[in-house]
mmCIF file of C-alpha atoms in Angstrom:
data_model
loop_
_atom_site.group_PDB
_atom_site.id
_atom_site.type_symbol
_atom_site.label_atom_id
_atom_site.label_comp_id
_atom_site.label_asym_id
_atom_site.label_seq_id
_atom_site.Cartn_x
_atom_site.Cartn_y
_atom_site.Cartn_z
ATOM 1 C CA MET A 12 -8.248 2.825 20.990
ATOM 2 C CA ALA A 13 -6.629 3.022 17.630
ATOM 3 C CA SER A 14 -8.327 4.962 14.860
ATOM 4 C CA SER A 15 -8.803 3.956 11.251
ATOM 5 C CA ARG A 16 -9.565 5.654 7.972
ATOM 6 C CA THR A 17 -10.809 3.552 5.063
ATOM 7 C CA LEU A 18 -9.236 4.678 1.784
ATOM 8 C CA VAL A 19 -10.719 1.996 -0.474
ATOM 9 C CA ASP A 20 -13.210 -0.822 0.022
ATOM 10 C CA ASP A 21 -14.116 -2.373 -3.326
ATOM 11 C CA GLU A 22 -14.318 -5.831 -4.910
ATOM 12 C CA ARG A 23 -10.528 -6.082 -5.165
ATOM 13 C CA PHE A 24 -9.018 -4.560 -2.031
ATOM 14 C CA ARG A 25 -9.746 -3.012 1.311
ATOM 15 C CA ILE A 26 -7.209 -0.319 2.173
ATOM 16 C CA VAL A 27 -7.207 1.209 5.639
ATOM 17 C CA GLU A 28 -4.900 3.733 7.276
ATOM 18 C CA TRP A 29 -4.417 2.933 10.975
ATOM 19 C CA THR A 30 -3.181 5.286 13.667
ATOM 20 C CA ILE A 31 -2.182 3.984 17.117
ATOM 21 C CA GLU A 32 -1.302 6.633 19.670
ATOM 22 C CA PRO A 33 1.262 5.834 22.375
ATOM 23 C CA GLY A 34 -0.273 3.476 24.928
ATOM 24 C CA ASP A 35 -3.096 2.508 22.582
ATOM 25 C CA ALA A 36 -3.735 -0.706 20.691
ATOM 26 C CA ILE A 37 -5.731 -2.373 17.958
ATOM 27 C CA GLU A 38 -7.741 -4.969 19.870
ATOM 28 C CA MET A 39 -7.398 -8.705 19.239
ATOM 29 C CA HIS A 40 -8.550 -9.656 15.747
ATOM 30 C CA THR A 41 -8.085 -12.409 13.183
ATOM 31 C CA HIS A 42 -7.255 -11.508 9.594
ATOM 32 C CA ALA A 43 -9.689 -13.090 7.156
ATOM 33 C CA LEU A 44 -7.619 -11.991 4.162
ATOM 34 C CA ASP A 45 -3.976 -11.856 3.105
ATOM 35 C CA TYR A 46 -2.644 -8.385 3.830
ATOM 36 C CA ALA A 47 0.285 -6.060 3.378
ATOM 37 C CA VAL A 48 1.433 -3.390 5.829
ATOM 38 C CA LEU A 49 3.087 -0.175 4.626
ATOM 39 C CA PRO A 50 4.471 1.721 7.639
ATOM 40 C CA GLN A 51 4.386 5.504 7.539
ATOM 41 C CA GLU A 52 5.332 6.538 11.078
ATOM 42 C CA GLY A 53 6.672 4.695 14.103
ATOM 43 C CA ALA A 54 9.556 2.398 14.943
ATOM 44 C CA VAL A 55 8.125 -0.741 16.478
ATOM 45 C CA MET A 56 4.776 -2.391 17.219
ATOM 46 C CA TRP A 57 4.132 -5.210 19.646
ATOM 47 C CA ALA A 58 1.941 -8.123 18.605
ATOM 48 C CA VAL A 59 0.270 -10.039 21.443
ATOM 49 C CA LEU A 60 -0.846 -13.447 20.190
ATOM 50 C CA PRO A 61 -3.879 -15.436 21.386
ATOM 51 C CA ASP A 62 -1.604 -17.672 23.522
ATOM 52 C CA GLY A 63 -0.224 -14.611 25.274
ATOM 53 C CA SER A 64 3.152 -14.647 23.585
ATOM 54 C CA GLU A 65 4.567 -11.362 22.268
ATOM 55 C CA LEU A 66 6.371 -10.420 19.108
ATOM 56 C CA GLU A 67 8.237 -7.207 18.322
ATOM 57 C CA VAL A 68 7.359 -5.985 14.822
ATOM 58 C CA PRO A 69 9.780 -3.420 13.385
ATOM 59 C CA LEU A 70 8.121 -0.640 11.372
ATOM 60 C CA VAL A 71 10.281 0.909 8.679
ATOM 61 C CA PRO A 72 8.636 3.769 6.763
ATOM 62 C CA GLY A 73 9.169 3.230 3.048
ATOM 63 C CA GLU A 74 9.353 -0.547 3.437
ATOM 64 C CA ALA A 75 6.532 -3.125 3.608
ATOM 65 C CA TYR A 76 5.705 -6.601 4.843
ATOM 66 C CA THR A 77 2.936 -9.101 4.133
ATOM 67 C CA ARG A 78 1.152 -11.778 6.145
ATOM 68 C CA ALA A 79 -1.210 -14.618 5.299
ATOM 69 C CA ALA A 80 -4.891 -14.773 6.223
ATOM 70 C CA GLY A 81 -5.391 -16.361 9.624
ATOM 71 C CA ALA A 82 -2.984 -14.155 11.566
ATOM 72 C CA ALA A 83 -4.493 -13.248 14.963
ATOM 73 C CA HIS A 84 -3.130 -10.630 17.339
ATOM 74 C CA ARG A 85 -3.580 -7.492 19.356
ATOM 75 C CA MET A 86 -1.250 -4.723 18.119
ATOM 76 C CA GLU A 87 0.149 -2.390 20.769
ATOM 77 C CA ASN A 88 2.036 0.877 20.631
ATOM 78 C CA ARG A 89 4.365 0.797 23.644
ATOM 79 C CA GLY A 90 6.533 3.643 22.368
ATOM 80 C CA ALA A 91 6.446 7.419 22.784
ATOM 81 C CA GLU A 92 5.566 8.268 19.183
ATOM 82 C CA ARG A 93 2.387 7.506 17.304
ATOM 83 C CA ILE A 94 2.251 4.672 14.799
ATOM 84 C CA VAL A 95 0.688 5.161 11.377
ATOM 85 C CA PHE A 96 0.535 2.462 8.723
ATOM 86 C CA THR A 97 -1.532 1.568 5.700
ATOM 87 C CA GLU A 98 -2.998 -1.928 5.532
ATOM 88 C CA VAL A 99 -3.877 -3.410 2.138
ATOM 89 C CA GLU A 100 -6.110 -6.490 2.211
ATOM 90 C CA SER A 101 -6.554 -8.548 -0.937
ATOM 91 C CA LYS A 102 -10.096 -9.812 -1.555
ATOM 92 C CA ARG A 103 -9.417 -12.199 -4.429
ATOM 93 C CA MET B 11 12.788 6.188 -17.759
ATOM 94 C CA ALA B 12 11.016 5.696 -14.489
ATOM 95 C CA SER B 13 12.790 3.901 -11.680
ATOM 96 C CA SER B 14 11.398 1.231 -9.393
ATOM 97 C CA ARG B 15 12.273 -0.288 -6.037
ATOM 98 C CA THR B 16 10.755 -3.652 -5.101
ATOM 99 C CA LEU B 17 9.715 -3.700 -1.434
ATOM 100 C CA VAL B 18 8.135 -7.169 -1.385
ATOM 101 C CA ASP B 19 7.776 -9.977 -3.917
ATOM 102 C CA ASP B 20 6.348 -13.060 -2.236
ATOM 103 C CA GLU B 21 3.536 -15.580 -2.795
ATOM 104 C CA ARG B 22 0.871 -13.065 -1.742
ATOM 105 C CA PHE B 23 1.857 -9.650 -3.105
ATOM 106 C CA ARG B 24 4.316 -7.752 -5.204
ATOM 107 C CA ILE B 25 4.898 -4.252 -3.818
ATOM 108 C CA VAL B 26 6.931 -1.756 -5.851
ATOM 109 C CA GLU B 27 7.729 1.898 -5.256
ATOM 110 C CA TRP B 28 7.814 3.807 -8.542
ATOM 111 C CA THR B 29 9.452 7.178 -9.188
ATOM 112 C CA ILE B 30 8.770 9.104 -12.399
ATOM 113 C CA GLU B 31 10.831 12.255 -12.872
ATOM 114 C CA PRO B 32 9.325 15.193 -14.814
ATOM 115 C CA GLY B 33 9.257 14.340 -18.509
ATOM 116 C CA ASP B 34 9.725 10.632 -17.851
ATOM 117 C CA ALA B 35 7.280 7.741 -18.157
ATOM 118 C CA ILE B 36 6.621 4.129 -17.322
ATOM 119 C CA GLU B 37 6.498 2.505 -20.757
ATOM 120 C CA MET B 38 3.386 0.753 -22.108
ATOM 121 C CA HIS B 39 2.506 -2.309 -20.058
ATOM 122 C CA THR B 40 -0.461 -4.554 -19.285
ATOM 123 C CA HIS B 41 -1.275 -5.414 -15.689
ATOM 124 C CA ALA B 42 -1.515 -9.170 -15.172
ATOM 125 C CA LEU B 43 -2.804 -8.723 -11.613
ATOM 126 C CA ASP B 44 -5.293 -6.570 -9.731
ATOM 127 C CA TYR B 45 -3.432 -3.663 -8.184
ATOM 128 C CA ALA B 46 -3.695 -0.739 -5.831
ATOM 129 C CA VAL B 47 -1.855 2.575 -6.129
ATOM 130 C CA LEU B 48 -0.878 4.578 -3.037
ATOM 131 C CA PRO B 49 0.419 8.000 -4.144
ATOM 132 C CA GLN B 50 3.213 9.576 -2.092
ATOM 133 C CA GLU B 51 4.289 12.572 -4.205
ATOM 134 C CA GLY B 52 2.897 14.308 -7.268
ATOM 135 C CA ALA B 53 -0.366 15.808 -8.382
ATOM 136 C CA VAL B 54 -1.369 14.168 -11.635
ATOM 137 C CA MET B 55 -0.253 11.394 -13.972
ATOM 138 C CA TRP B 56 -1.257 10.924 -17.593
ATOM 139 C CA ALA B 57 -2.258 7.495 -18.835
ATOM 140 C CA VAL B 58 -1.858 6.892 -22.580
ATOM 141 C CA LEU B 59 -3.957 3.913 -23.627
ATOM 142 C CA PRO B 60 -3.174 1.448 -26.431
ATOM 143 C CA ASP B 61 -5.688 3.203 -28.729
ATOM 144 C CA GLY B 62 -3.859 6.499 -28.186
ATOM 145 C CA SER B 63 -6.491 8.047 -25.948
ATOM 146 C CA GLU B 64 -5.339 9.861 -22.826
ATOM 147 C CA LEU B 65 -6.612 9.950 -19.263
ATOM 148 C CA GLU B 66 -5.647 12.320 -16.486
ATOM 149 C CA VAL B 67 -5.126 10.406 -13.225
ATOM 150 C CA PRO B 68 -5.169 12.564 -10.072
ATOM 151 C CA LEU B 69 -2.620 11.547 -7.436
ATOM 152 C CA VAL B 70 -3.570 12.414 -3.875
ATOM 153 C CA PRO B 71 -0.949 11.487 -1.271
ATOM 154 C CA GLY B 72 -2.663 9.705 1.612
ATOM 155 C CA GLU B 73 -5.421 8.355 -0.630
ATOM 156 C CA ALA B 74 -5.476 5.256 -2.853
ATOM 157 C CA TYR B 75 -7.156 3.733 -5.885
ATOM 158 C CA THR B 76 -7.403 0.234 -7.332
ATOM 159 C CA ARG B 77 -7.688 -1.218 -10.821
ATOM 160 C CA ALA B 78 -8.486 -4.643 -12.245
ATOM 161 C CA ALA B 79 -6.021 -6.897 -14.025
ATOM 162 C CA GLY B 80 -5.976 -6.200 -17.756
ATOM 163 C CA ALA B 81 -5.375 -2.453 -17.547
ATOM 164 C CA ALA B 82 -2.889 -1.377 -20.245
ATOM 165 C CA HIS B 83 -1.217 2.019 -20.440
ATOM 166 C CA ARG B 84 1.893 4.156 -20.573
ATOM 167 C CA MET B 85 2.104 6.431 -17.511
ATOM 168 C CA GLU B 86 3.610 9.882 -18.072
ATOM 169 C CA ASN B 87 4.770 12.626 -15.768
ATOM 170 C CA ARG B 88 4.016 15.852 -17.639
ATOM 171 C CA GLY B 89 4.387 18.025 -14.556
ATOM 172 C CA ALA B 90 7.311 19.870 -12.975
ATOM 173 C CA GLU B 91 7.552 17.727 -9.818
ATOM 174 C CA ARG B 92 8.512 14.106 -9.522
ATOM 175 C CA ILE B 93 5.865 11.440 -9.001
ATOM 176 C CA VAL B 94 6.315 8.728 -6.368
ATOM 177 C CA PHE B 95 3.748 6.037 -5.665
ATOM 178 C CA THR B 96 3.614 2.550 -4.219
ATOM 179 C CA GLU B 97 1.945 -0.155 -6.297
ATOM 180 C CA VAL B 98 0.538 -3.227 -4.535
ATOM 181 C CA GLU B 99 -0.269 -6.182 -6.787
ATOM 182 C CA SER B 100 -2.322 -9.065 -5.413
ATOM 183 C CA LYS B 101 -1.161 -12.535 -6.490
ATOM 184 C CA ARG B 102 -4.053 -14.606 -5.184
#
């Protein structure tokens, strides 16, 4: 299991720091809100989509990416180092 | 002058990393969008408001805060260490 720490949850944003240890995953979920990911540690994450297809997601600390609401996936850490990123969801 | 590095500017978010060296500032500006601040380095920032009043803003790396659109201020680094934070603006 991955672990999470909620930094902010207010009327504007929800901001959560996620940690995925090697071999662990964030279970399948669908994003209800647009979100940004700010990687802190780790090199790559694997996204497993509802149809079973897989996508390699590079994680570059100091960079960021965004996705639209509706994205659905399980996020896996298949590497040897832990993954840490901050997720910023926009509520309005 | 502060320096900035734009990490993302798309239809969902604008994400900018700001660096303020000791003695420098981000000049007076009004936020058009709701935003979140994720501090990376630094202990405190000073906000100078349009009416001249001043607010001390603690910066805690690993934590975050959010503000509503409409906030107006000049942000000053009065300390001895540089300030680095990531600003996430929500566009919708």
